[in-house]
Each structure stands twice: as C-alpha cells, then as structure tokens.
Short mmCIF file of C-alpha atoms and ligand atoms in Angstrom, two decimals:
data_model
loop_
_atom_site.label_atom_id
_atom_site.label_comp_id
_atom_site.label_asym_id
_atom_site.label_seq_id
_atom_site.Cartn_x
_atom_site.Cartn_y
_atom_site.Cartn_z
CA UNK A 24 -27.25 -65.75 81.32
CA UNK A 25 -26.87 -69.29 82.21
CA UNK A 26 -25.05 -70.32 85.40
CA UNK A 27 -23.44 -73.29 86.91
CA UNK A 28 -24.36 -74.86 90.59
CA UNK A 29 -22.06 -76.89 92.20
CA UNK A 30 -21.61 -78.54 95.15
CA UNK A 31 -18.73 -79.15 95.53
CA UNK A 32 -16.75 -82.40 97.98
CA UNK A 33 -18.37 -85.72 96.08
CA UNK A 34 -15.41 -88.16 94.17
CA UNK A 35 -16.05 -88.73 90.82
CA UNK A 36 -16.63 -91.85 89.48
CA UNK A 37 -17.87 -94.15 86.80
CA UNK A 38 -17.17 -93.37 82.97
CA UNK A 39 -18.05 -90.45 80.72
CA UNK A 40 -17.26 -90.23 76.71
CA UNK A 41 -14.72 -87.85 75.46
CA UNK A 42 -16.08 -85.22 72.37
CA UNK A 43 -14.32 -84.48 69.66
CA UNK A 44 -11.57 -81.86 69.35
CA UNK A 45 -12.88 -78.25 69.09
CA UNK A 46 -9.62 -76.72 67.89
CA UNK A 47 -9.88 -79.59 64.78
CA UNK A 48 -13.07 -79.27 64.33
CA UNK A 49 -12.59 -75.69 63.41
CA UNK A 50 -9.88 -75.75 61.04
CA UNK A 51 -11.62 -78.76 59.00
CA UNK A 52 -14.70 -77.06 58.52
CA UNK A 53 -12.80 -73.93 57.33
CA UNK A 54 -11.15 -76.40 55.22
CA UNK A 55 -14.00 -77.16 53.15
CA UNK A 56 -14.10 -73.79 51.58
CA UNK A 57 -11.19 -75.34 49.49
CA UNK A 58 -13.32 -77.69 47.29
CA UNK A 59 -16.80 -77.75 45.57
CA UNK A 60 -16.94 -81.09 46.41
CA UNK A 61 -19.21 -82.32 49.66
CA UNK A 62 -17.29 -82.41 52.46
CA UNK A 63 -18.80 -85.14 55.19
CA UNK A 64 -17.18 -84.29 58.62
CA UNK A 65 -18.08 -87.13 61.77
CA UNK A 66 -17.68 -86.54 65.92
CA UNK A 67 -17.68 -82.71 65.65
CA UNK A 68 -18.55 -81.64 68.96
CA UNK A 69 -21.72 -79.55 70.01
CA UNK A 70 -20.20 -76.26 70.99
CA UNK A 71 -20.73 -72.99 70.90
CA UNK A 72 -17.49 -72.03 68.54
CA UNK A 73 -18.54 -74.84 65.94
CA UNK A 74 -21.89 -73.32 65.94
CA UNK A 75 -20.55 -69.82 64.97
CA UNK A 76 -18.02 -71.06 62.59
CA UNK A 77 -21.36 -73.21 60.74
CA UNK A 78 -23.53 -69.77 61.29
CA UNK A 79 -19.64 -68.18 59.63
CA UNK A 80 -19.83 -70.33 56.51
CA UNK A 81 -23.73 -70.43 56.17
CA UNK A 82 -23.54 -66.47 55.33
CA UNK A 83 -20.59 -67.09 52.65
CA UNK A 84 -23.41 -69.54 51.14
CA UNK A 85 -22.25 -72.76 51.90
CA UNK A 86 -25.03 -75.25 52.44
CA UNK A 87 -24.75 -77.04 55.57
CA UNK A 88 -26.51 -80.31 56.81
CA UNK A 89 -26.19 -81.69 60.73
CA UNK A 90 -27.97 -84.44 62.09
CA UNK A 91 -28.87 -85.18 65.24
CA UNK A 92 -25.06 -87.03 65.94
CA UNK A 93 -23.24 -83.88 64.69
CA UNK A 94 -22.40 -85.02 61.70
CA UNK A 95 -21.96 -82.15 59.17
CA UNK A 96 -22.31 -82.51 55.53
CA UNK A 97 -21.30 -79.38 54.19
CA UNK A 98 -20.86 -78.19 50.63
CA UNK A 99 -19.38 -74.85 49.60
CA UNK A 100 -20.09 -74.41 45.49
CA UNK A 101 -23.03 -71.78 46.05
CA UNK A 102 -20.80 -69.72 48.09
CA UNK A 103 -21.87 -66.27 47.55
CA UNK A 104 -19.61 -63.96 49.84
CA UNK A 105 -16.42 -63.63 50.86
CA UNK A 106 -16.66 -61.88 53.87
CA UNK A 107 -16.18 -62.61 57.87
CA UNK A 108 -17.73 -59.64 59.85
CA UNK A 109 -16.78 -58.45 62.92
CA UNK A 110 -19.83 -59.58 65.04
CA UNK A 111 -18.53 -63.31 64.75
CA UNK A 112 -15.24 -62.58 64.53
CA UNK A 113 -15.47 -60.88 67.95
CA UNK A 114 -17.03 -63.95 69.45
CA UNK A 115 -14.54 -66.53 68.09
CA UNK A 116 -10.57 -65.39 67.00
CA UNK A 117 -10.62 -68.53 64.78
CA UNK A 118 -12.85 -67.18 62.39
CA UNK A 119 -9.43 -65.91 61.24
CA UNK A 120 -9.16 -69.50 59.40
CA UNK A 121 -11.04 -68.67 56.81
CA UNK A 122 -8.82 -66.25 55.24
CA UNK A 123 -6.07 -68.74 53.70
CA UNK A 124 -8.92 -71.05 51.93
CA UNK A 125 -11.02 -67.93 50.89
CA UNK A 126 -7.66 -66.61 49.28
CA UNK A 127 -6.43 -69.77 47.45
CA UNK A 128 -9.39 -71.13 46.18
CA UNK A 129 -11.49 -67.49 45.18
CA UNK A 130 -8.53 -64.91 45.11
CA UNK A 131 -10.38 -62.25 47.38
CA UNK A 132 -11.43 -62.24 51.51
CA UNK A 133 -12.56 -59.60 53.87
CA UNK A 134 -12.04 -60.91 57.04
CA UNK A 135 -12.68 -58.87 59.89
CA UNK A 136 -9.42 -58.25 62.34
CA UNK A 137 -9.69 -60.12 65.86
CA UNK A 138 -9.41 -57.30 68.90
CA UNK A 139 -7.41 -58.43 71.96
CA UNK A 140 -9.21 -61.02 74.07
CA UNK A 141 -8.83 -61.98 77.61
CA UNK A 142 -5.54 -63.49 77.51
CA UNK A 143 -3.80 -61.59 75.72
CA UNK A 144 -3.11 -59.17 72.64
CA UNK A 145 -2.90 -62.28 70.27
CA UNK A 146 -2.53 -60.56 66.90
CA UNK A 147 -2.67 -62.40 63.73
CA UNK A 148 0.58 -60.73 61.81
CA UNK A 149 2.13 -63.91 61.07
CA UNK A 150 -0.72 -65.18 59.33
CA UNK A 151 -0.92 -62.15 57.11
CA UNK A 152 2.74 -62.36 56.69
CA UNK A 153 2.59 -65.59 55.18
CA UNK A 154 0.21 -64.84 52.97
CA UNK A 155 1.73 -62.07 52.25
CA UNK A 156 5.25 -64.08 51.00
CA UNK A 157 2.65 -66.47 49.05
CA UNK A 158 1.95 -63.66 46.94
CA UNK A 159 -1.42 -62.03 48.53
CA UNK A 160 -1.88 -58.45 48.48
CA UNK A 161 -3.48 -57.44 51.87
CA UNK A 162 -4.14 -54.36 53.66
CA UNK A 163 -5.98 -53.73 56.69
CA UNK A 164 -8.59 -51.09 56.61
CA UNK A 165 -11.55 -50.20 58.99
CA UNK A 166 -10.58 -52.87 60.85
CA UNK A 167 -10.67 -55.36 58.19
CA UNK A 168 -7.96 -57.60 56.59
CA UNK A 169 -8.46 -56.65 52.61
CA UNK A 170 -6.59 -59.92 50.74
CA UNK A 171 -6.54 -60.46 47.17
CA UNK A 172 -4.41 -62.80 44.79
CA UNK A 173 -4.41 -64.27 41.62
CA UNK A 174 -3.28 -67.52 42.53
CA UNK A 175 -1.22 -68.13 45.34
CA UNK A 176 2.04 -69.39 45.18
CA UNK A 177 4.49 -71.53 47.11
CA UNK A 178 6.81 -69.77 49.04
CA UNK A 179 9.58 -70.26 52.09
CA UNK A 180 8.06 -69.58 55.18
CA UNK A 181 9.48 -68.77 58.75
CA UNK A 182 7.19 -68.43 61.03
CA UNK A 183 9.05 -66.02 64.14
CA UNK A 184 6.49 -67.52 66.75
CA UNK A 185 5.10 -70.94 67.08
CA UNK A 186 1.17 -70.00 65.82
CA UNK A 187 -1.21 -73.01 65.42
CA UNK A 188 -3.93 -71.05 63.85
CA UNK A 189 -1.35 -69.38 61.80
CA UNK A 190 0.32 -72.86 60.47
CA UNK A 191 -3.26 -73.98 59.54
CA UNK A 192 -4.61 -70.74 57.91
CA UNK A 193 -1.12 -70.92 55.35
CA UNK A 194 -1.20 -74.94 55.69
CA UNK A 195 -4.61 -74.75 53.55
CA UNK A 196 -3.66 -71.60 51.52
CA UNK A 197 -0.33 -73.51 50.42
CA UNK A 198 -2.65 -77.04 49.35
CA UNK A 199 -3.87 -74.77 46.54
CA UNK A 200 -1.02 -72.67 45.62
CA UNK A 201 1.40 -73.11 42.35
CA UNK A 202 4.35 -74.64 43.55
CA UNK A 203 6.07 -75.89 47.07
CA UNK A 204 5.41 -74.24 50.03
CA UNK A 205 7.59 -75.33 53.15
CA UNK A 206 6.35 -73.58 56.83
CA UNK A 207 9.29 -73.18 58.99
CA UNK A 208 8.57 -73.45 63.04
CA UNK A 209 5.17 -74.72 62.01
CA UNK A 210 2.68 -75.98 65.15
CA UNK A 211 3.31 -79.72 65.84
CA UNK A 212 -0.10 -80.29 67.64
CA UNK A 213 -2.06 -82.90 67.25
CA UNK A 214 -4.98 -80.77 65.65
CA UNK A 215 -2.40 -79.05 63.09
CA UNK A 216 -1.60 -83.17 61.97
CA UNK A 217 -5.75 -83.93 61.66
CA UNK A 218 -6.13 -80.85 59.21
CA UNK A 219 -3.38 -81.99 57.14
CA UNK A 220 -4.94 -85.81 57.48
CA UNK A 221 -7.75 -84.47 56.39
CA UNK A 222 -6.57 -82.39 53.33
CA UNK A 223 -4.50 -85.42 52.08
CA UNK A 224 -7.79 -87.39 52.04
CA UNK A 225 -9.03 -84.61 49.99
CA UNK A 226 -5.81 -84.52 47.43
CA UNK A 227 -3.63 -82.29 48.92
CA UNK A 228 -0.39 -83.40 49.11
CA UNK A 229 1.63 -82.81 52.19
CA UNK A 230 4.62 -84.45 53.87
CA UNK A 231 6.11 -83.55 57.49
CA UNK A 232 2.69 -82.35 59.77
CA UNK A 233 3.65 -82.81 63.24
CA UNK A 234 7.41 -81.66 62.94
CA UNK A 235 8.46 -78.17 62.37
CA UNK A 236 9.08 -78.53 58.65
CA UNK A 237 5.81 -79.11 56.65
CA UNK A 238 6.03 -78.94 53.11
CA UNK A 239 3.00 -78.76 51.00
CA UNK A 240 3.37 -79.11 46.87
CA UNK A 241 -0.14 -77.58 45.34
CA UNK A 242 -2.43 -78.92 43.78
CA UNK A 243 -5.07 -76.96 41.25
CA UNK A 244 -8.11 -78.70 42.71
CA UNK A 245 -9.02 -80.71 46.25
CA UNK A 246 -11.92 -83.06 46.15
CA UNK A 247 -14.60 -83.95 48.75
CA UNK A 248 -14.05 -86.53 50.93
CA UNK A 249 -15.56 -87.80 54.58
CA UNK A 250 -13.09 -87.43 57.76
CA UNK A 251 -13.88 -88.00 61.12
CA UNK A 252 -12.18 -85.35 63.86
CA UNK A 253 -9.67 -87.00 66.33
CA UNK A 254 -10.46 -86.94 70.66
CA UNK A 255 -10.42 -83.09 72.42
CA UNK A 256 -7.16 -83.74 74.37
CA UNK A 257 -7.75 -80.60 76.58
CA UNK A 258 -11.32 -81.90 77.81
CA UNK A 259 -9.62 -85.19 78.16
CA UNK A 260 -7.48 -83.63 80.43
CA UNK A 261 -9.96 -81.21 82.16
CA UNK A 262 -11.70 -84.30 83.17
CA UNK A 263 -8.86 -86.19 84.66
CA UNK A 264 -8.17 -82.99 86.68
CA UNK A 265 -11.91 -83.42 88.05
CA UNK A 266 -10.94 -87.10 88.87
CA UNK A 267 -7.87 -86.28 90.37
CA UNK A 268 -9.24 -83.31 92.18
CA UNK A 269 -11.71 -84.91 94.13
CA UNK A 270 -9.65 -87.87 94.58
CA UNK A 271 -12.00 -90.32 92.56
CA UNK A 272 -11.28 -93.16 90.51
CA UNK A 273 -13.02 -92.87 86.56
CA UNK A 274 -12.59 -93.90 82.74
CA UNK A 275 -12.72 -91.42 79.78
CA UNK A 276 -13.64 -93.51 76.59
CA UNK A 277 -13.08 -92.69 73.21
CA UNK A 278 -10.47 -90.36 73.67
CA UNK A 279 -6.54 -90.64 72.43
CA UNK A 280 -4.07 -91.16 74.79
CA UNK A 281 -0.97 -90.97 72.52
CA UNK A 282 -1.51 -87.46 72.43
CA UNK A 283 -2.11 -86.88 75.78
CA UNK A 284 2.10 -87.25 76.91
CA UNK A 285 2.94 -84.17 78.59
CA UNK A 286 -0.91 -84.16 81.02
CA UNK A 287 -0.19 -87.80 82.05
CA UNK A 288 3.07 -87.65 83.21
CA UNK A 289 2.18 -84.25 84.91
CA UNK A 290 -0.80 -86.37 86.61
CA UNK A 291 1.54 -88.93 87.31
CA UNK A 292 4.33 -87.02 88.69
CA UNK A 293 1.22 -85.60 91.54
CA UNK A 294 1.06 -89.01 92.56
CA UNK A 295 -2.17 -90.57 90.19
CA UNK A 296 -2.12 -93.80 89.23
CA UNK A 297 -3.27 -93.54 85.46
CA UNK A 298 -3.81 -97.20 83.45
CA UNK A 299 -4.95 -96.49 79.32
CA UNK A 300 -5.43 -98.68 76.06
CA UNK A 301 -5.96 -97.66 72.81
CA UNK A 302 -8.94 -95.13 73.04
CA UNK A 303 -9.52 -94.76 76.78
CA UNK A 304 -7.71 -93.27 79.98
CA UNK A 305 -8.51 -94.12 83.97
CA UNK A 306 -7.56 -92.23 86.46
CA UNK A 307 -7.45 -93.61 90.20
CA UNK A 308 -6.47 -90.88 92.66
CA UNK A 309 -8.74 -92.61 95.41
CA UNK A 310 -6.20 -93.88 97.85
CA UNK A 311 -3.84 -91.09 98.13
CA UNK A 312 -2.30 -87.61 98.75
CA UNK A 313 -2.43 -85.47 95.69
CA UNK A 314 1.33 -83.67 95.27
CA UNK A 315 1.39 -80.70 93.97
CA UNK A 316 3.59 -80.10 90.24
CA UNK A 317 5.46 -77.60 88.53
CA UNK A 318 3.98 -76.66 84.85
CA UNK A 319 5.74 -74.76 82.13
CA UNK A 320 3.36 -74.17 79.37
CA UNK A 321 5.12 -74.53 75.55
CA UNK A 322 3.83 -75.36 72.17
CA UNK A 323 3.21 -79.31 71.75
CA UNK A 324 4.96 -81.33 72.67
CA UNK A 325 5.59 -79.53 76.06
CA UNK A 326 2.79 -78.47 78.21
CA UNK A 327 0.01 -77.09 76.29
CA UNK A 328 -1.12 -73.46 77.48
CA UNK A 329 -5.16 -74.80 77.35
CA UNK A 330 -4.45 -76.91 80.44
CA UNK A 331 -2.37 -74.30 82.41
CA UNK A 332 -5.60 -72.64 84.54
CA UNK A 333 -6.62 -76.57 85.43
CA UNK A 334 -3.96 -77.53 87.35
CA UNK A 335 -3.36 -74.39 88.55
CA UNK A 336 -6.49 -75.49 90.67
CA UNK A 337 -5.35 -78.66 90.91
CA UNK A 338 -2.08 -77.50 92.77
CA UNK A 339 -4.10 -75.20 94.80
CA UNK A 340 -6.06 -78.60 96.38
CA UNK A 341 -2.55 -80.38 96.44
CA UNK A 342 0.36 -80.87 98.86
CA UNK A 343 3.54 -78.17 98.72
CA UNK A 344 4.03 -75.69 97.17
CA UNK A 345 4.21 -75.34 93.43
CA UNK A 346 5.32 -72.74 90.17
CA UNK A 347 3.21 -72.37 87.43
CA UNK A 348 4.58 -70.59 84.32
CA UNK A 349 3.00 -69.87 81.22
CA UNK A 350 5.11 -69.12 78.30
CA UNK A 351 2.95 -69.29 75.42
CA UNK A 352 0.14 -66.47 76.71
CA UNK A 353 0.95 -62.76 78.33
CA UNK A 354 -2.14 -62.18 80.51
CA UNK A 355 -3.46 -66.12 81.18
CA UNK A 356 -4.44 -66.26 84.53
CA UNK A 357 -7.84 -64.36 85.35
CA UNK A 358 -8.61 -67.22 87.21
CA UNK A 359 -6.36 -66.53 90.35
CA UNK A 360 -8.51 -63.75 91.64
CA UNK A 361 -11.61 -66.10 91.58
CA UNK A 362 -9.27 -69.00 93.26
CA UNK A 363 -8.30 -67.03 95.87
CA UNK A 364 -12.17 -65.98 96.36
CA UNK A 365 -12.27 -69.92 97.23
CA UNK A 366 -9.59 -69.62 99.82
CA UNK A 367 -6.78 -70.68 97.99
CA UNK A 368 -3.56 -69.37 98.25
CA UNK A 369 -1.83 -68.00 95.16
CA UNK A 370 0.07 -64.93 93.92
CA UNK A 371 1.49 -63.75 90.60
CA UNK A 372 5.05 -62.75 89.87
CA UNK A 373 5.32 -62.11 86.31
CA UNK A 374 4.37 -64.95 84.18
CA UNK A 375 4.40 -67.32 87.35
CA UNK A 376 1.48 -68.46 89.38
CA UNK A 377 3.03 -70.03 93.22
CA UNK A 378 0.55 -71.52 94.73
CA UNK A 379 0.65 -72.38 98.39
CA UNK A 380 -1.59 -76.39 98.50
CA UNK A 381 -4.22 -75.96 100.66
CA UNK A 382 -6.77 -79.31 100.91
CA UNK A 383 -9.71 -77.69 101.56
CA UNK A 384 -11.37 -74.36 99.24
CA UNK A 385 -14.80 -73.05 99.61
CA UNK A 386 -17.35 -72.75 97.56
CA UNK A 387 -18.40 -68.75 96.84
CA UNK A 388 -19.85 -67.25 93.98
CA UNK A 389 -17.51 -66.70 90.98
CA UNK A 390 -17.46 -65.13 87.49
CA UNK A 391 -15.93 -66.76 84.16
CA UNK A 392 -13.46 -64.96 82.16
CA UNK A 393 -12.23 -67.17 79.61
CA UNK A 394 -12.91 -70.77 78.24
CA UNK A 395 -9.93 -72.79 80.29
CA UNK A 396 -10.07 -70.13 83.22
CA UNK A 397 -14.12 -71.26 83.85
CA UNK A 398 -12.89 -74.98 83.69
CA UNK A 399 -10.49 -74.64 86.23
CA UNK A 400 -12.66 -72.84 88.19
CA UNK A 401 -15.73 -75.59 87.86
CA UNK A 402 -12.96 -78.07 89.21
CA UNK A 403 -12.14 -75.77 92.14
CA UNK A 404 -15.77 -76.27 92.55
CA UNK A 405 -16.32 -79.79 92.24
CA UNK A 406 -12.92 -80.34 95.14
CA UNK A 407 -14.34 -77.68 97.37
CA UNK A 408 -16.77 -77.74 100.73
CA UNK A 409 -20.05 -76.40 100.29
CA UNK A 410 -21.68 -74.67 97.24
CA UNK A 411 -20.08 -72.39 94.24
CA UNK A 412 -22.42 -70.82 91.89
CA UNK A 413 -20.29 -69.73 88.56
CA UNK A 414 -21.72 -67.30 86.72
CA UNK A 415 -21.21 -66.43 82.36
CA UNK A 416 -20.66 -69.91 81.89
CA UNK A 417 -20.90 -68.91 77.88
CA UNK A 418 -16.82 -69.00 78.34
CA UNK A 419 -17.51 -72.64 79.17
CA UNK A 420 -20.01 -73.20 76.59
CA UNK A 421 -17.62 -72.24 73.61
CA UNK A 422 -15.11 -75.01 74.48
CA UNK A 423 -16.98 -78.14 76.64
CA UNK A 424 -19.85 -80.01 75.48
CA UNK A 425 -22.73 -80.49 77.71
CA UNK A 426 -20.03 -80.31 80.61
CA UNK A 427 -22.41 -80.57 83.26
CA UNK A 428 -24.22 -83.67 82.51
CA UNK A 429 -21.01 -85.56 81.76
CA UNK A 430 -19.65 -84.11 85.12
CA UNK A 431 -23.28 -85.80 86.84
CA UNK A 432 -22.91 -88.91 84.72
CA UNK A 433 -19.40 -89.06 87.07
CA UNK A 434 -21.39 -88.00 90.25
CA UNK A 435 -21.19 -84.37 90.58
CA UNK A 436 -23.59 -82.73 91.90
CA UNK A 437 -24.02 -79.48 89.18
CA UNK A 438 -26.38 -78.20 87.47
CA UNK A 439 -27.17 -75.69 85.17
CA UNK A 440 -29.70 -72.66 86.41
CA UNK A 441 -31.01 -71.03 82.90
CA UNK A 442 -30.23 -67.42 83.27
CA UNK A 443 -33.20 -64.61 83.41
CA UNK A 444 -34.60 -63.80 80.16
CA UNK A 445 -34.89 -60.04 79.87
CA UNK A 446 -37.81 -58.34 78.60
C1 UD1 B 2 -4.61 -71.97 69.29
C2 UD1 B 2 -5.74 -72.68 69.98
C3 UD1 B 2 -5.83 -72.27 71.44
C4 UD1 B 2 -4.46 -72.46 72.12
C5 UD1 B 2 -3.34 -71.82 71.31
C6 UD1 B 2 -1.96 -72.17 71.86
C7 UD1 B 2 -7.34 -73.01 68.20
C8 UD1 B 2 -8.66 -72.67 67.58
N1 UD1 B 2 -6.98 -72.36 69.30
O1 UD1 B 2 -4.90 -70.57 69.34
O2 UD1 B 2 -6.81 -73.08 72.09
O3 UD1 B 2 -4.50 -71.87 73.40
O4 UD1 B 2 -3.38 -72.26 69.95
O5 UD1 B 2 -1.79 -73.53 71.92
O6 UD1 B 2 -6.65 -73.90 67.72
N2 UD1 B 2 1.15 -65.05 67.75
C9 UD1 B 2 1.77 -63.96 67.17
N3 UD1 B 2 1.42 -63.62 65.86
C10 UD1 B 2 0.53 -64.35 65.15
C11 UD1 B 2 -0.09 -65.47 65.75
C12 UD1 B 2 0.26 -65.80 67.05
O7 UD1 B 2 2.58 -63.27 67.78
O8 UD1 B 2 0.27 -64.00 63.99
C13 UD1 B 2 1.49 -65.42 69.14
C14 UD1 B 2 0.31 -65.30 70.10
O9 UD1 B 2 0.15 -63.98 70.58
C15 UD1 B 2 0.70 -66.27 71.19
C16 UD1 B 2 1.46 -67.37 70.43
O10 UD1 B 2 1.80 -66.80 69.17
O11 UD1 B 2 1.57 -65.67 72.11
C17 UD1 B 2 0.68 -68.63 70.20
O12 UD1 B 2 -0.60 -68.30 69.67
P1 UD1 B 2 -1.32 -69.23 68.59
O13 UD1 B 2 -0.70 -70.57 68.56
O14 UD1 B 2 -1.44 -68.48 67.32
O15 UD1 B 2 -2.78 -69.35 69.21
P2 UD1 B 2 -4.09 -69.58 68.39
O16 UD1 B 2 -3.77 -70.28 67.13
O17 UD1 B 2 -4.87 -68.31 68.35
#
C-alpha cells in the first residue's frame, strides 16, 4: 500500500487548481441512470470513489467514455442489471445512490446494504423510507435492499434527519414519479443544488434546491444533456488549512467561493487574511499568529462535518485553547490518537475535541482511518518539525486528487512511496 512522506516546516506558496466536487460528481453520474439519452458530464475529478461508482455503472451495462480531461460521456440504454453488490458497496456508502434512479426509471434494484464505516453507524433508513412513501415495495434480505415499483409516485416527505445522500437518492426517484413530490428537511448543500441543476437541464422540473422545501413535479421521461460539476468546497478548504497551517501565503483557482461561507469566516476569525473574486480564494497567513477557533459541525449552511478533522489540526498548531464539536457524525474523530502521536495536545469529552495550541508537532509515523481524518493528518504533517510518514493513504485517495503533487506545486516537500507489491 501506498504511503505519504512528508517533511513537514516549509510555507506554502504559489497557486494550485481546485478539482471538481466528489460528493457532485457522484450523485450526477448516478443520475444518468434516469435517461437513455447520453449524458456528457465535464471537471469530474480523478478519484478513487468516481472510479468505483464508473466500475458501479459499467456492470449495470452502461457504456462509459473518459478522456484524458475526465470528461465522461456516459450512456445507460444497454443497461443490463440492476444490481449493486456488496464488494463496491463496501468500498464506497454512496453506491447507495443508485437505488432511487434504478427504481423510477426500471421499477426493480438490488442494492447491497452499506455496513457501519469509520465514523459512524450511518444507516440508510430514511432513504428507504422515502421510497417507501413513494410507493416502492422494499425489503431487506441477505443483506440486500430488495425494491420494486410500478411507477413511483409523488408523495409528502419528512425527512427526521438532515441526509444529503438521502435528499438526492428520493430527489432523482421523485423527477420520474407520477405526480408532486415535496422533501421536507431536505440537504441545502451546495452539491444537493448541482444535482437538481443538473436534472433541470435534463427536463426535470424542480423548484426550491438549496432550502429545506424542494418540490419536484414528474416528468415521464428526462433527456440527455451535458453539465459540468461545480468546485470541491472541502478540498478548497483542506488547502487553505495547509496555507494557513504553515503560515504561507497561496491562491486556489477555479474554485467557488460563494459556497465556501462558514470555512472563511472560521479562517478569518483565526486571524487569516483571506482576499477572493469570482472563482479563486488567497489565503495570506504569513505575517502572523494563527488563533485558535471554536467549530460546531451542522448541515450547510453551518459548519460542514467534512472539514471538522482539518482544523482540528489546525487548532492544535494555533494559539489558546479551543472546542471542537461535531454534531452531524457519532464516532468522527480517529484522528486525535494519531495527533497526539505528533505531540499535540487534545482529549475527547463526548462529541467535543479541546485542544490545548501547541506551535510546534512532530513528525512520527501515522496510520489513516478515514478520508477527512488522513487530510488533517497530512496538514499536521506539512506544519510539523521533521518527517511524518502516513501510511493507507487509500482513505486519501477516495476523496483528493493527486493531493501530493498539488501540495509540491505549493512547496511541500511530500511524496508518495508506492507500497510493496506482494507476491
Ligand atoms: C454526505 C457526504 C459526506 C458528508 C455527509 C454530511 C456524499 C457522497 N457524502 O454523506 O461527505 O460527510 O453528507 O455532510 O455526499 N442518517 C440517518 N438515516 C439515513 C441517512 C442519514 O440517520 O437514512 C444520519 C447519519 O447517520 C448522519 C446524518 O444523518 O448522522 C447525516 O448523514 P448524511 O447526510 O446522510 O451523510 P451522507 O449522505 O452519507
């Protein structure tokens, strides 16, 4: 297995190109499921997760064309199975979003049922309840969700928890369905409002997708059409953490910073002077004391839960003493063990991280547990004194592109060691 060297203690600077938003990228592709029409989909990222999800739909018989930019052309009328099996569901919980297309547009799925995963239970019952009100039959069996209807249709929906996953899977079910569908407590986030950008441009007709009322009137068929996925936010705002961390000064093009409120004014409130325009964000942290910040995670548009482990480390390299709460995960903070391996000073009481800021970690050898809990620990990294080696950096693979040479394109020094191959 691949691992990451860094050495840690050089400010980053210079200017590094944003990717495209993983957690949009996945819903759209699932999205084309919904139409027989090609589907032409621009600045998907290269990561592992939107390689599984194409691998996902290649097996259901799509056909599937990337070039060498990462744009996918992909086309779904040979689609030949209806199934999701537990090997790639295992790997990637969002496979789950292919249940609400598979059931409006082909009546049957068999998608297998995520297990826990490292931060938390995460269980998928409002999903199925949704469904469920639009008129699906579904039962789980062998650990498989068994969902059939004869056409889906529009229903009330309250959802109990804010679920972004969940508002998208019954978001695309309802596009199809006979009749209105209105999703109570939907997800406002940014990537819930691309997927319903992108279904308008393919005929669906949906009003109210970034506020928690979205009401969707079906349609019987959705047409092709060519979208192009909106800025990752979260590796937006890993990479200002690396700026700010090692108190450098650097500009992240083609991102969005309109969606980027609540992690600039959290950067801003620790003291970084932050200037943007219309697709680009610079941060300057190199002529000052980084202060430490208080984080409560919520759905968007508070604090989103994907940032929470980065400045966590940030904090821990920052001045006072800070509380870090997440509210949206149980078990989110598998990093702290590996911090404190670094020599920073943390501890857990209940769903709060206090961190004691300390200027100086170490670097030490470390192990990745999750996607966000690897980035934060590849900041610690990059802000500490001497050398860090991290190891299953597959975590980090599933949700950064290429991290390491945009991180050298800034300065860093990191680079990747290609793991043994076993014989
Ligand atoms: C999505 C994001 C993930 C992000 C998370 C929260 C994708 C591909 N992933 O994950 O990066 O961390 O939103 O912003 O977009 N819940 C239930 N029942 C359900 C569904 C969810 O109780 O049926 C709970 C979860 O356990 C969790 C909370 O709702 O406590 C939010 O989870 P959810 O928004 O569904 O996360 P995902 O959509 O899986």
């Amino acid at each position: 297995m691949d691992k990451l060297l860094i050495e840690g203690g050089v400010a980053l600077h210079g200017e590094v190109t944003i990717s495209g938003a993983k957690n949009s990228a996945l819903p759209i592709l699932a999205s084309s499921l919904l139409s027989d029409e090609t589907m032409e989909i621009a600045n998907v990222p290269h990561l592992h997760d939107v390689t599984t999800t194409i691998e996902l739909l290649g097996r259901m018989g799509l056909s599937i064309v990337v070039d060498e930019k990462m744009n996918v052309e992909i086309n779904s009328s040979g689609i030949s199975s209806f199934f999701a099996p537990y090997e790639l569901v295992k790997t990637m919980r969002s496979s789950i979003l292919v249940l609400g297309p598979l059931l409006a547009r082909y009546g049957v799925a068999e998608v297998s049922l995520p297990g826990g995963c490292a931060i938390g239970a995460r269980p998928v019952n409002l999903h199925l309840q949704g469904l469920k009100a639009m008129g699906a039959e579904i039962k789980v069996e062998g650990g498989y969700i068994k969902a059939k209807a004869k056409r889906l249709r529009g229903a009330e929906i309250n959802l109990d928890v804010v679920t972004v996953t969940g508002t998208e899977n019954l978001l695309m079910a309802a596009t199809l369905a006979d009749g209105q569908t209105k999703i109570h407590n939907a997800a406002r986030e940014p990537e819930v409002v691309d997927l319903a950008n992108c279904l308008i441009k393919m005929g669906a007709i949906i009003e109210g997708a970034g506020t928690d009322t979205i009401t969707i009137e079906g349609v019987s068929d959705l047409k092709g059409t060519s979208y192009q996925i909106l800025p990752d936010r979260i590796e937006t705002g890993t990479f200002l953490a690396a700026i700010a961390m090692t108190r450098g000064k650097a500009k992240l093009k083609k991102t969005n910073p309109d969606i980027l409120d609540a992690i600039l004014s959290k950067f801003k409130e620790a003291g970084c002077r932050i200037a943007t325009g219309s697709d680009w964000v610079e941060l300057d942290m190199s002529n000052g004391d980084l202060n430490a910040v208080n984080i409560r995670t919520a759905p968007y548009p508070g604090f989103p839960t994907d940032m929470q482990a980065q400045f966590t480390a940030l904090n821990c390299v920052s001045n006072g003493t800070s509380f870090v709460t997440e509210s949206v995960f149980e078990n989110r903070f598998m990093h702290i063990l590996e911090l404190q391996r670094m020599g920073a000073i943390l501890k857990l009481e209940g769903n709060t991280v206090i961190i004691e800021g300390k200027n100086r970690l170490t670097g030490a050898p470390l192990m990745a547990t999750d996607l966000r809990a690897s980035a934060s620990l590849v900041l610690a990294a990059l802000a500490a004194d001497g050398t860090t080696e991290v190891e299953r950096i597959y975590h980090i693979d599933r949700g950064y592109e290429t991290i390491e040479e945009k991180l050298s394109k800034l300065g860093a020094r990191i680079r990747r060691m290609p793991g043994r191959i076993k014989s």
